[in-house]
């Protein structure tokens, strides 16, 4: 596609529920990244996929967070048993190769846990 | 722990002035450096990247890199109110595939 597409754009969920956030990267981009941005804060790295290599999960904050990617296409970030501190904007980005070339962000999913 | 540091601001400059945004990073073995602009409620947008020591100019923007001092800066000439945003510095450390972001500097350009 023309850009990185994320869905939904907004999600309100009750504490304790599971949520799935979707990211469709730019066609041909082998690398895909998930970041979290809490209100008024910086970008917190979560996870990184590069081609068929094992993902770098070093930024995932707890075992309630997981992500999958099918080949070099769509990725899904899953948060189980959501907590209020999970409320944030979740940003997905993709790039042609590694982060050495910079990357393009999607418009994000704003998650609110009530 | 690899880190990227920025002054959070806010940095306030009058319209037409030069805005100077600074960033330091923790690891000498770093490959590439980026400046992103983020308007309130929007996602970050890449505006400049620099790989080599020295200056790189693009329109009203100049990125400056000094690897010996582990310092990268962004100058915005003839600042406009539309430049008001948060500017994020990001570094690609050689051993990592992802970018590490600073917390951003909020810039306000007053008419």
Coordinates of C-alpha atoms in Angstrom, one line a residue:
Chain A
X1 CA 0.0 0.0 0.0
X2 CA 0.9 3.7 -0.2
X3 CA 1.6 4.0 3.5
X4 CA 1.6 2.0 6.8
X5 CA -2.0 1.2 7.7
X6 CA -3.1 0.6 11.3
X7 CA -6.5 -0.5 12.6
X8 CA -8.5 0.2 14.5
X9 CA -7.6 3.9 14.8
X10 CA -9.3 4.0 18.3
X11 CA -10.1 1.2 20.7
X12 CA -11.8 1.5 24.1
X13 CA -11.8 -1.7 26.1
X14 CA -12.6 -2.8 29.6
X15 CA -9.9 -3.7 32.0
X16 CA -9.1 -7.4 31.8
X17 CA -10.2 -7.8 28.2
X18 CA -7.8 -8.9 25.4
X19 CA -7.2 -6.6 22.4
X20 CA -5.7 -7.1 19.0
X21 CA -4.1 -4.2 17.0
X22 CA -3.3 -4.6 13.4
X23 CA -0.5 -3.2 11.2
X24 CA -0.2 -3.5 7.4
X25 CA 3.3 -2.2 6.3
X26 CA 4.3 -0.6 3.1
X27 CA 4.6 -3.2 0.4
X28 CA 8.2 -4.4 0.0
X29 CA 9.3 -3.3 3.5
X30 CA 10.9 -6.2 5.2
X31 CA 11.2 -4.6 8.6
X32 CA 8.3 -3.9 10.9
X33 CA 8.3 -2.2 14.3
X34 CA 5.9 -1.6 17.2
X35 CA 6.2 1.3 19.6
X36 CA 4.1 2.6 22.4
X37 CA 3.6 6.3 23.2
X38 CA 1.9 7.2 26.5
X39 CA 0.3 10.7 26.7
X40 CA 3.0 13.3 26.7
X41 CA 5.8 10.8 26.7
X42 CA 8.4 9.6 24.2
X43 CA 8.3 6.5 22.0
X44 CA 8.9 3.2 23.8
X45 CA 10.2 0.3 21.6
X46 CA 8.2 -2.9 21.9
X47 CA 9.2 -5.4 19.2
X48 CA 10.9 -5.6 15.8
X49 CA 10.5 -8.0 12.9
X50 CA 13.1 -8.3 10.1
X51 CA 12.2 -10.7 7.3
X52 CA 12.2 -14.3 8.4
X53 CA 14.6 -13.7 11.3
X54 CA 13.4 -14.3 14.9
X55 CA 11.8 -11.1 16.2
X56 CA 13.5 -8.8 18.7
X57 CA 11.1 -8.9 21.6
X58 CA 13.4 -7.1 24.0
X59 CA 11.0 -4.1 24.5
X60 CA 7.8 -6.0 25.4
X61 CA 6.9 -4.8 28.9
X62 CA 5.3 -8.1 30.2
X63 CA 4.2 -11.5 29.0
X64 CA 0.7 -10.0 28.5
X65 CA 2.1 -8.5 25.3
X66 CA 2.8 -10.6 22.2
X67 CA 3.1 -9.9 18.4
X68 CA 3.1 -12.0 15.3
X69 CA 3.9 -11.3 11.7
X70 CA 3.0 -13.3 8.7
X71 CA 6.0 -13.4 6.3
X72 CA 6.7 -9.8 5.3
X73 CA 3.1 -8.6 5.6
X74 CA 0.6 -7.9 8.3
X75 CA 1.5 -7.9 12.0
X76 CA -0.8 -8.2 15.0
X77 CA 0.0 -6.9 18.4
X78 CA -2.0 -8.6 21.2
X79 CA -2.4 -7.4 24.7
X80 CA -4.0 -9.8 27.1
X81 CA -5.8 -8.9 30.3
X82 CA -5.5 -5.2 29.6
X83 CA -4.7 -2.8 32.4
X84 CA -5.2 0.9 32.7
X85 CA -1.5 1.5 32.3
X86 CA -1.7 0.0 28.8
X87 CA -3.6 3.0 27.7
X88 CA -1.5 4.7 25.0
X89 CA -1.1 5.2 21.3
X90 CA 0.4 2.1 19.7
X91 CA 2.5 3.0 16.6
X92 CA 3.6 0.7 13.9
X93 CA 6.4 1.5 11.5
X94 CA 8.1 -0.2 8.6
X95 CA 11.3 0.2 6.6
X96 CA 13.1 -1.3 3.6
X97 CA 15.7 -2.9 5.7
X98 CA 16.9 -2.2 9.2
X99 CA 16.5 1.0 11.2
X100 CA 19.7 2.3 9.5
X101 CA 17.5 3.8 6.8
X102 CA 14.8 5.4 9.1
X103 CA 11.3 4.3 8.9
X104 CA 7.7 5.4 8.1
X105 CA 5.1 5.4 10.8
X106 CA 1.4 4.5 10.6
X107 CA -1.2 6.8 12.1
X108 CA -1.4 4.7 15.3
X109 CA -4.1 3.0 17.4
X110 CA -5.2 4.9 20.4
X111 CA -6.0 2.4 23.1
X112 CA -8.1 3.4 26.1
X113 CA -8.6 0.9 28.9
X114 CA -11.5 1.8 31.2
Chain B
X1 CA 21.9 0.7 28.0
X2 CA 21.9 2.8 24.9
X3 CA 20.3 6.2 25.4
X4 CA 19.3 9.3 23.4
X5 CA 18.9 12.5 25.4
X6 CA 17.0 15.6 24.5
X7 CA 16.0 18.7 26.4
X8 CA 12.2 18.4 26.7
X9 CA 11.7 22.2 26.4
X10 CA 9.5 23.9 25.6
X11 CA 11.7 25.9 23.3
X12 CA 10.1 29.1 22.3
X13 CA 11.4 31.2 19.4
X14 CA 9.9 34.2 17.5
X15 CA 8.8 33.8 14.0
X16 CA 11.7 34.2 11.6
X17 CA 14.3 33.2 14.1
X18 CA 16.6 30.2 14.1
X19 CA 15.5 27.3 16.3
X20 CA 18.3 25.0 17.5
X21 CA 17.4 21.6 18.8
X22 CA 20.1 19.4 20.4
X23 CA 20.5 15.7 21.0
X24 CA 23.2 13.5 22.6
X25 CA 23.6 9.8 22.5
X26 CA 25.4 7.3 24.6
X27 CA 27.3 5.0 22.2
X28 CA 30.1 5.9 19.9
X29 CA 29.4 3.0 17.6
X30 CA 26.3 4.5 16.0
X31 CA 25.4 4.4 12.4
X32 CA 22.7 6.8 11.5
X33 CA 20.8 9.6 13.0
X34 CA 17.3 10.9 12.3
X35 CA 15.0 13.8 13.2
X36 CA 11.3 13.3 13.3
X37 CA 8.6 15.9 13.6
X38 CA 5.5 15.1 15.6
X39 CA 2.5 17.4 15.5
X40 CA 0.1 17.1 18.5
X41 CA -2.2 14.0 18.0
X42 CA -0.3 12.8 15.0
X43 CA 2.4 10.2 14.3
X44 CA 6.1 11.1 13.8
X45 CA 7.2 12.2 10.4
X46 CA 10.8 11.8 9.2
X47 CA 12.3 15.2 8.2
X48 CA 16.0 14.7 8.2
X49 CA 18.7 12.0 8.4
X50 CA 22.4 12.2 8.6
X51 CA 25.1 9.5 8.5
X52 CA 28.4 11.4 8.3
X53 CA 30.1 14.1 10.4
X54 CA 29.4 17.6 9.4
X55 CA 26.3 19.4 8.1
X56 CA 23.5 18.4 5.9
X57 CA 21.1 21.0 4.6
X58 CA 17.5 20.5 3.2
X59 CA 15.6 23.7 2.6
X60 CA 15.2 25.5 6.0
X61 CA 16.5 22.5 7.9
X62 CA 20.2 21.7 8.7
X63 CA 21.3 18.6 10.6
X64 CA 24.7 18.7 12.2
X65 CA 26.5 15.6 13.4
X66 CA 29.7 15.4 15.6
X67 CA 30.4 11.7 16.3
X68 CA 33.4 12.5 18.5
X69 CA 31.2 14.5 20.8
X70 CA 28.3 12.1 20.3
X71 CA 26.1 15.1 19.4
X72 CA 23.5 15.7 16.7
X73 CA 21.5 18.9 16.2
X74 CA 18.8 20.3 14.0
X75 CA 18.6 23.9 13.0
X76 CA 15.5 25.4 11.6
X77 CA 16.0 28.7 9.8
X78 CA 13.3 31.3 9.3
X79 CA 11.1 29.5 11.8
X80 CA 7.3 29.5 11.1
X81 CA 4.4 29.0 13.4
X82 CA 3.7 25.8 11.4
X83 CA 7.0 24.4 12.7
X84 CA 5.5 24.3 16.2
X85 CA 5.7 20.6 17.1
X86 CA 7.7 18.1 19.1
X87 CA 11.0 17.1 17.4
X88 CA 12.3 13.6 18.1
X89 CA 15.9 12.6 17.7
X90 CA 16.5 8.9 16.9
X91 CA 19.7 6.9 16.6
X92 CA 20.4 3.6 15.0
X93 CA 23.0 1.9 17.2
X94 CA 25.2 -0.5 15.2
X95 CA 24.2 -3.6 17.3
X96 CA 20.5 -3.0 16.9
X97 CA 18.0 -3.1 14.1
X98 CA 15.5 -0.6 15.6
X99 CA 15.8 3.1 16.3
X100 CA 16.1 4.5 19.8
X101 CA 14.2 7.7 20.3
X102 CA 14.8 10.6 22.6
X103 CA 11.8 11.9 24.5
X104 CA 11.5 14.9 22.2
X105 CA 11.8 18.7 22.4
X106 CA 8.7 20.7 22.1
X107 CA 9.1 23.7 19.9
X108 CA 6.8 26.7 19.9
X109 CA 7.2 29.4 17.2
X110 CA 5.4 32.6 18.2
X111 CA 4.0 34.9 15.5

